[in-house]
């Protein structure tokens, strides 16, 4: 389930990097290079999902609304850090790729690791929100909202501004989730 969610949420943000791999690969190996990049990129996110799955018992005994509100607040705070800005900058970088042979295979894998690592550093808190939100009825809403944030940051000319707007939206969502039980 996590791998499918990563494909739906994170692969759209990796499309420019995937296009870079395709444009810098020989035609006869283009599909293989793009598939290799996507596999390494998604393996990074699958590993993070396995870590979250192992840590899930830590928050599963707590009130779900409180955990979600904390995860949203953490994500809002992360959006404003210098580490997030550096990771976003790294997400926008490409690297030269060898054209063929084993060097091309290794180069594509290294690029997948570097890009996946930058994306993971940038979006770990958003995906933590998805893990905490669970499979409840609002999961698709959270998935759509967080995918919009990730994709907007990736395609924005000024990713810092979109990260700041996302921080405000996440903080408002954290407050709304925290106050909802009190209102009912």
mmCIF file of C-alpha atoms in Angstrom:
data_model
loop_
_atom_site.group_PDB
_atom_site.id
_atom_site.type_symbol
_atom_site.label_atom_id
_atom_site.label_comp_id
_atom_site.label_asym_id
_atom_site.label_seq_id
_atom_site.Cartn_x
_atom_site.Cartn_y
_atom_site.Cartn_z
ATOM 1 C CA UNK A 1 0.000 0.000 0.000
ATOM 2 C CA UNK A 2 2.796 2.413 0.926
ATOM 3 C CA UNK A 3 4.621 1.794 -2.373
ATOM 4 C CA UNK A 4 1.449 2.551 -4.346
ATOM 5 C CA UNK A 5 0.920 5.709 -2.335
ATOM 6 C CA UNK A 6 4.519 6.756 -3.041
ATOM 7 C CA UNK A 7 3.991 6.201 -6.749
ATOM 8 C CA UNK A 8 0.853 8.341 -6.643
ATOM 9 C CA UNK A 9 2.278 11.090 -4.441
ATOM 10 C CA UNK A 10 6.011 11.295 -5.068
ATOM 11 C CA UNK A 11 6.536 10.155 -8.640
ATOM 12 C CA UNK A 12 4.841 13.262 -10.120
ATOM 13 C CA UNK A 13 7.452 15.383 -8.340
ATOM 14 C CA UNK A 14 10.198 13.230 -9.847
ATOM 15 C CA UNK A 15 8.995 13.708 -13.436
ATOM 16 C CA UNK A 16 11.569 16.425 -14.268
ATOM 17 C CA UNK A 17 14.392 14.179 -13.033
ATOM 18 C CA UNK A 18 12.902 11.237 -14.927
ATOM 19 C CA UNK A 19 12.765 13.385 -18.075
ATOM 20 C CA UNK A 20 16.415 14.344 -17.482
ATOM 21 C CA UNK A 21 17.359 10.659 -17.377
ATOM 22 C CA UNK A 22 15.403 10.013 -20.559
ATOM 23 C CA UNK A 23 16.910 12.971 -22.393
ATOM 24 C CA UNK A 24 20.459 12.011 -21.393
ATOM 25 C CA UNK A 25 20.257 8.311 -22.231
ATOM 26 C CA UNK A 26 20.851 6.613 -25.532
ATOM 27 C CA UNK A 27 17.615 5.672 -27.249
ATOM 28 C CA UNK A 28 18.299 1.942 -27.045
ATOM 29 C CA UNK A 29 18.665 2.089 -23.247
ATOM 30 C CA UNK A 30 16.334 5.015 -22.438
ATOM 31 C CA UNK A 31 13.456 2.949 -21.010
ATOM 32 C CA UNK A 32 15.813 0.812 -18.937
ATOM 33 C CA UNK A 33 17.567 3.916 -17.562
ATOM 34 C CA UNK A 34 14.268 5.582 -16.678
ATOM 35 C CA UNK A 35 12.979 2.405 -15.043
ATOM 36 C CA UNK A 36 16.212 2.055 -13.073
ATOM 37 C CA UNK A 37 16.001 5.651 -11.852
ATOM 38 C CA UNK A 38 12.345 5.219 -10.846
ATOM 39 C CA UNK A 39 13.113 1.939 -9.053
ATOM 40 C CA UNK A 40 15.934 3.485 -6.992
ATOM 41 C CA UNK A 41 13.861 6.595 -6.255
ATOM 42 C CA UNK A 42 10.853 4.553 -5.111
ATOM 43 C CA UNK A 43 13.085 2.178 -3.128
ATOM 44 C CA UNK A 44 14.175 5.172 -1.041
ATOM 45 C CA UNK A 45 10.551 5.974 -0.240
ATOM 46 C CA UNK A 46 9.678 2.334 0.386
ATOM 47 C CA UNK A 47 12.524 2.122 2.899
ATOM 48 C CA UNK A 48 11.192 5.210 4.669
ATOM 49 C CA UNK A 49 7.743 3.585 4.716
ATOM 50 C CA UNK A 50 9.203 0.466 6.320
ATOM 51 C CA UNK A 51 10.795 2.650 9.001
ATOM 52 C CA UNK A 52 7.469 4.385 9.667
ATOM 53 C CA UNK A 53 5.713 1.031 9.817
ATOM 54 C CA UNK A 54 8.219 -0.136 12.432
ATOM 55 C CA UNK A 55 7.663 3.065 14.431
ATOM 56 C CA UNK A 56 3.846 3.039 14.130
ATOM 57 C CA UNK A 57 3.291 1.249 17.477
ATOM 58 C CA UNK A 58 4.793 4.304 19.188
ATOM 59 C CA UNK A 59 1.914 6.536 18.140
ATOM 60 C CA UNK A 60 -0.874 3.985 17.669
ATOM 61 C CA UNK A 61 -1.871 4.031 21.350
ATOM 62 C CA UNK A 62 -2.274 7.812 21.442
ATOM 63 C CA UNK A 63 -5.408 9.729 20.375
ATOM 64 C CA UNK A 64 -5.417 9.817 16.573
ATOM 65 C CA UNK A 65 -6.427 13.484 16.332
ATOM 66 C CA UNK A 66 -3.630 14.578 18.659
ATOM 67 C CA UNK A 67 -1.027 12.562 16.739
ATOM 68 C CA UNK A 68 -2.225 13.941 13.406
ATOM 69 C CA UNK A 69 -2.221 17.509 14.747
ATOM 70 C CA UNK A 70 1.357 17.026 16.019
ATOM 71 C CA UNK A 71 2.485 15.542 12.701
ATOM 72 C CA UNK A 72 0.929 18.464 10.809
ATOM 73 C CA UNK A 73 2.580 20.963 13.162
ATOM 74 C CA UNK A 74 5.927 19.201 12.724
ATOM 75 C CA UNK A 75 5.498 19.305 8.942
ATOM 76 C CA UNK A 76 4.626 23.019 9.106
ATOM 77 C CA UNK A 77 7.715 23.692 11.179
ATOM 78 C CA UNK A 78 9.932 21.640 8.862
ATOM 79 C CA UNK A 79 8.732 23.671 5.866
ATOM 80 C CA UNK A 80 10.356 26.778 7.381
ATOM 81 C CA UNK A 81 13.810 25.326 8.156
ATOM 82 C CA UNK A 82 17.043 25.946 6.316
ATOM 83 C CA UNK A 83 17.390 22.167 5.934
ATOM 84 C CA UNK A 84 14.130 22.052 3.976
ATOM 85 C CA UNK A 85 15.336 24.882 1.714
ATOM 86 C CA UNK A 86 18.621 23.063 1.061
ATOM 87 C CA UNK A 87 16.780 19.841 0.282
ATOM 88 C CA UNK A 88 14.432 21.670 -2.094
ATOM 89 C CA UNK A 89 17.423 23.225 -3.832
ATOM 90 C CA UNK A 90 18.967 19.767 -4.198
ATOM 91 C CA UNK A 91 15.684 18.423 -5.608
ATOM 92 C CA UNK A 92 15.983 20.954 -8.440
ATOM 93 C CA UNK A 93 19.515 19.923 -9.396
ATOM 94 C CA UNK A 94 20.370 17.520 -12.153
ATOM 95 C CA UNK A 95 23.677 15.888 -12.912
ATOM 96 C CA UNK A 96 25.426 14.749 -16.088
ATOM 97 C CA UNK A 97 24.820 11.109 -16.895
ATOM 98 C CA UNK A 98 27.135 8.813 -18.870
ATOM 99 C CA UNK A 99 25.618 7.800 -22.186
ATOM 100 C CA UNK A 100 26.135 4.043 -22.199
ATOM 101 C CA UNK A 101 27.570 0.932 -20.673
ATOM 102 C CA UNK A 102 27.980 0.071 -17.019
ATOM 103 C CA UNK A 103 28.922 3.666 -16.245
ATOM 104 C CA UNK A 104 25.503 4.773 -17.471
ATOM 105 C CA UNK A 105 23.762 2.191 -15.297
ATOM 106 C CA UNK A 106 25.786 3.258 -12.252
ATOM 107 C CA UNK A 107 25.273 6.958 -13.041
ATOM 108 C CA UNK A 108 21.527 6.530 -13.298
ATOM 109 C CA UNK A 109 21.486 4.659 -9.991
ATOM 110 C CA UNK A 110 23.595 7.342 -8.289
ATOM 111 C CA UNK A 111 21.321 10.047 -9.655
ATOM 112 C CA UNK A 112 18.290 8.123 -8.364
ATOM 113 C CA UNK A 113 19.902 7.871 -4.917
ATOM 114 C CA UNK A 114 20.892 11.535 -4.865
ATOM 115 C CA UNK A 115 17.561 12.788 -6.122
ATOM 116 C CA UNK A 116 15.602 10.363 -3.936
ATOM 117 C CA UNK A 117 17.655 11.365 -0.916
ATOM 118 C CA UNK A 118 17.043 15.064 -1.546
ATOM 119 C CA UNK A 119 13.337 14.415 -2.035
ATOM 120 C CA UNK A 120 13.213 12.326 1.132
ATOM 121 C CA UNK A 121 14.983 15.067 3.104
ATOM 122 C CA UNK A 122 12.548 17.598 1.713
ATOM 123 C CA UNK A 123 9.286 15.672 2.126
ATOM 124 C CA UNK A 124 9.788 13.254 5.048
ATOM 125 C CA UNK A 125 7.513 15.264 7.331
ATOM 126 C CA UNK A 126 4.727 15.390 4.755
ATOM 127 C CA UNK A 127 4.869 11.646 4.324
ATOM 128 C CA UNK A 128 4.871 11.250 8.103
ATOM 129 C CA UNK A 129 1.518 13.032 8.029
ATOM 130 C CA UNK A 130 0.300 10.436 5.515
ATOM 131 C CA UNK A 131 1.512 7.578 7.709
ATOM 132 C CA UNK A 132 -0.179 9.058 10.769
ATOM 133 C CA UNK A 133 -3.398 9.892 8.898
ATOM 134 C CA UNK A 134 -3.757 6.169 8.256
ATOM 135 C CA UNK A 135 -6.337 4.544 6.096
ATOM 136 C CA UNK A 136 -9.345 6.415 7.399
ATOM 137 C CA UNK A 137 -12.028 8.097 5.333
ATOM 138 C CA UNK A 138 -10.002 11.305 5.001
ATOM 139 C CA UNK A 139 -6.938 9.560 3.603
ATOM 140 C CA UNK A 140 -7.642 10.532 -0.005
ATOM 141 C CA UNK A 141 -8.133 14.162 0.995
ATOM 142 C CA UNK A 142 -4.817 14.237 2.844
ATOM 143 C CA UNK A 143 -3.166 12.441 -0.045
ATOM 144 C CA UNK A 144 -4.462 14.994 -2.566
ATOM 145 C CA UNK A 145 -3.475 17.965 -0.398
ATOM 146 C CA UNK A 146 0.019 16.676 0.346
ATOM 147 C CA UNK A 147 0.595 15.678 -3.284
ATOM 148 C CA UNK A 148 -0.385 19.209 -4.287
ATOM 149 C CA UNK A 149 2.166 20.628 -1.830
ATOM 150 C CA UNK A 150 4.962 18.333 -3.019
ATOM 151 C CA UNK A 151 4.244 18.906 -6.701
ATOM 152 C CA UNK A 152 3.875 22.664 -6.299
ATOM 153 C CA UNK A 153 7.212 22.891 -4.515
ATOM 154 C CA UNK A 154 8.871 20.828 -7.210
ATOM 155 C CA UNK A 155 7.517 22.778 -10.182
ATOM 156 C CA UNK A 156 7.510 26.268 -8.634
ATOM 157 C CA UNK A 157 9.915 28.883 -9.920
ATOM 158 C CA UNK A 158 10.323 30.053 -6.320
ATOM 159 C CA UNK A 159 10.087 26.902 -4.208
ATOM 160 C CA UNK A 160 10.792 28.886 -1.039
ATOM 161 C CA UNK A 161 7.551 30.845 -1.417
ATOM 162 C CA UNK A 162 5.521 27.705 -2.033
ATOM 163 C CA UNK A 163 7.173 26.053 1.007
ATOM 164 C CA UNK A 164 6.176 29.039 3.141
ATOM 165 C CA UNK A 165 2.589 28.886 1.855
ATOM 166 C CA UNK A 166 2.536 25.155 2.555
ATOM 167 C CA UNK A 167 3.798 25.827 6.088
ATOM 168 C CA UNK A 168 0.888 28.195 6.689
ATOM 169 C CA UNK A 169 -1.620 25.692 5.276
ATOM 170 C CA UNK A 170 -0.166 22.851 7.357
ATOM 171 C CA UNK A 171 -0.215 24.982 10.514
ATOM 172 C CA UNK A 172 -3.861 25.870 9.866
ATOM 173 C CA UNK A 173 -4.663 22.186 9.313
ATOM 174 C CA UNK A 174 -2.878 21.267 12.544
ATOM 175 C CA UNK A 175 -4.920 23.831 14.426
ATOM 176 C CA UNK A 176 -8.147 22.648 12.799
ATOM 177 C CA UNK A 177 -7.446 19.005 13.629
ATOM 178 C CA UNK A 178 -6.470 19.904 17.192
ATOM 179 C CA UNK A 179 -9.629 21.953 17.741
ATOM 180 C CA UNK A 180 -12.081 19.605 16.021
ATOM 181 C CA UNK A 181 -12.474 17.209 18.993
ATOM 182 C CA UNK A 182 -13.027 20.180 21.292
ATOM 183 C CA UNK A 183 -15.830 21.487 19.082
ATOM 184 C CA UNK A 184 -17.770 18.228 18.973
#
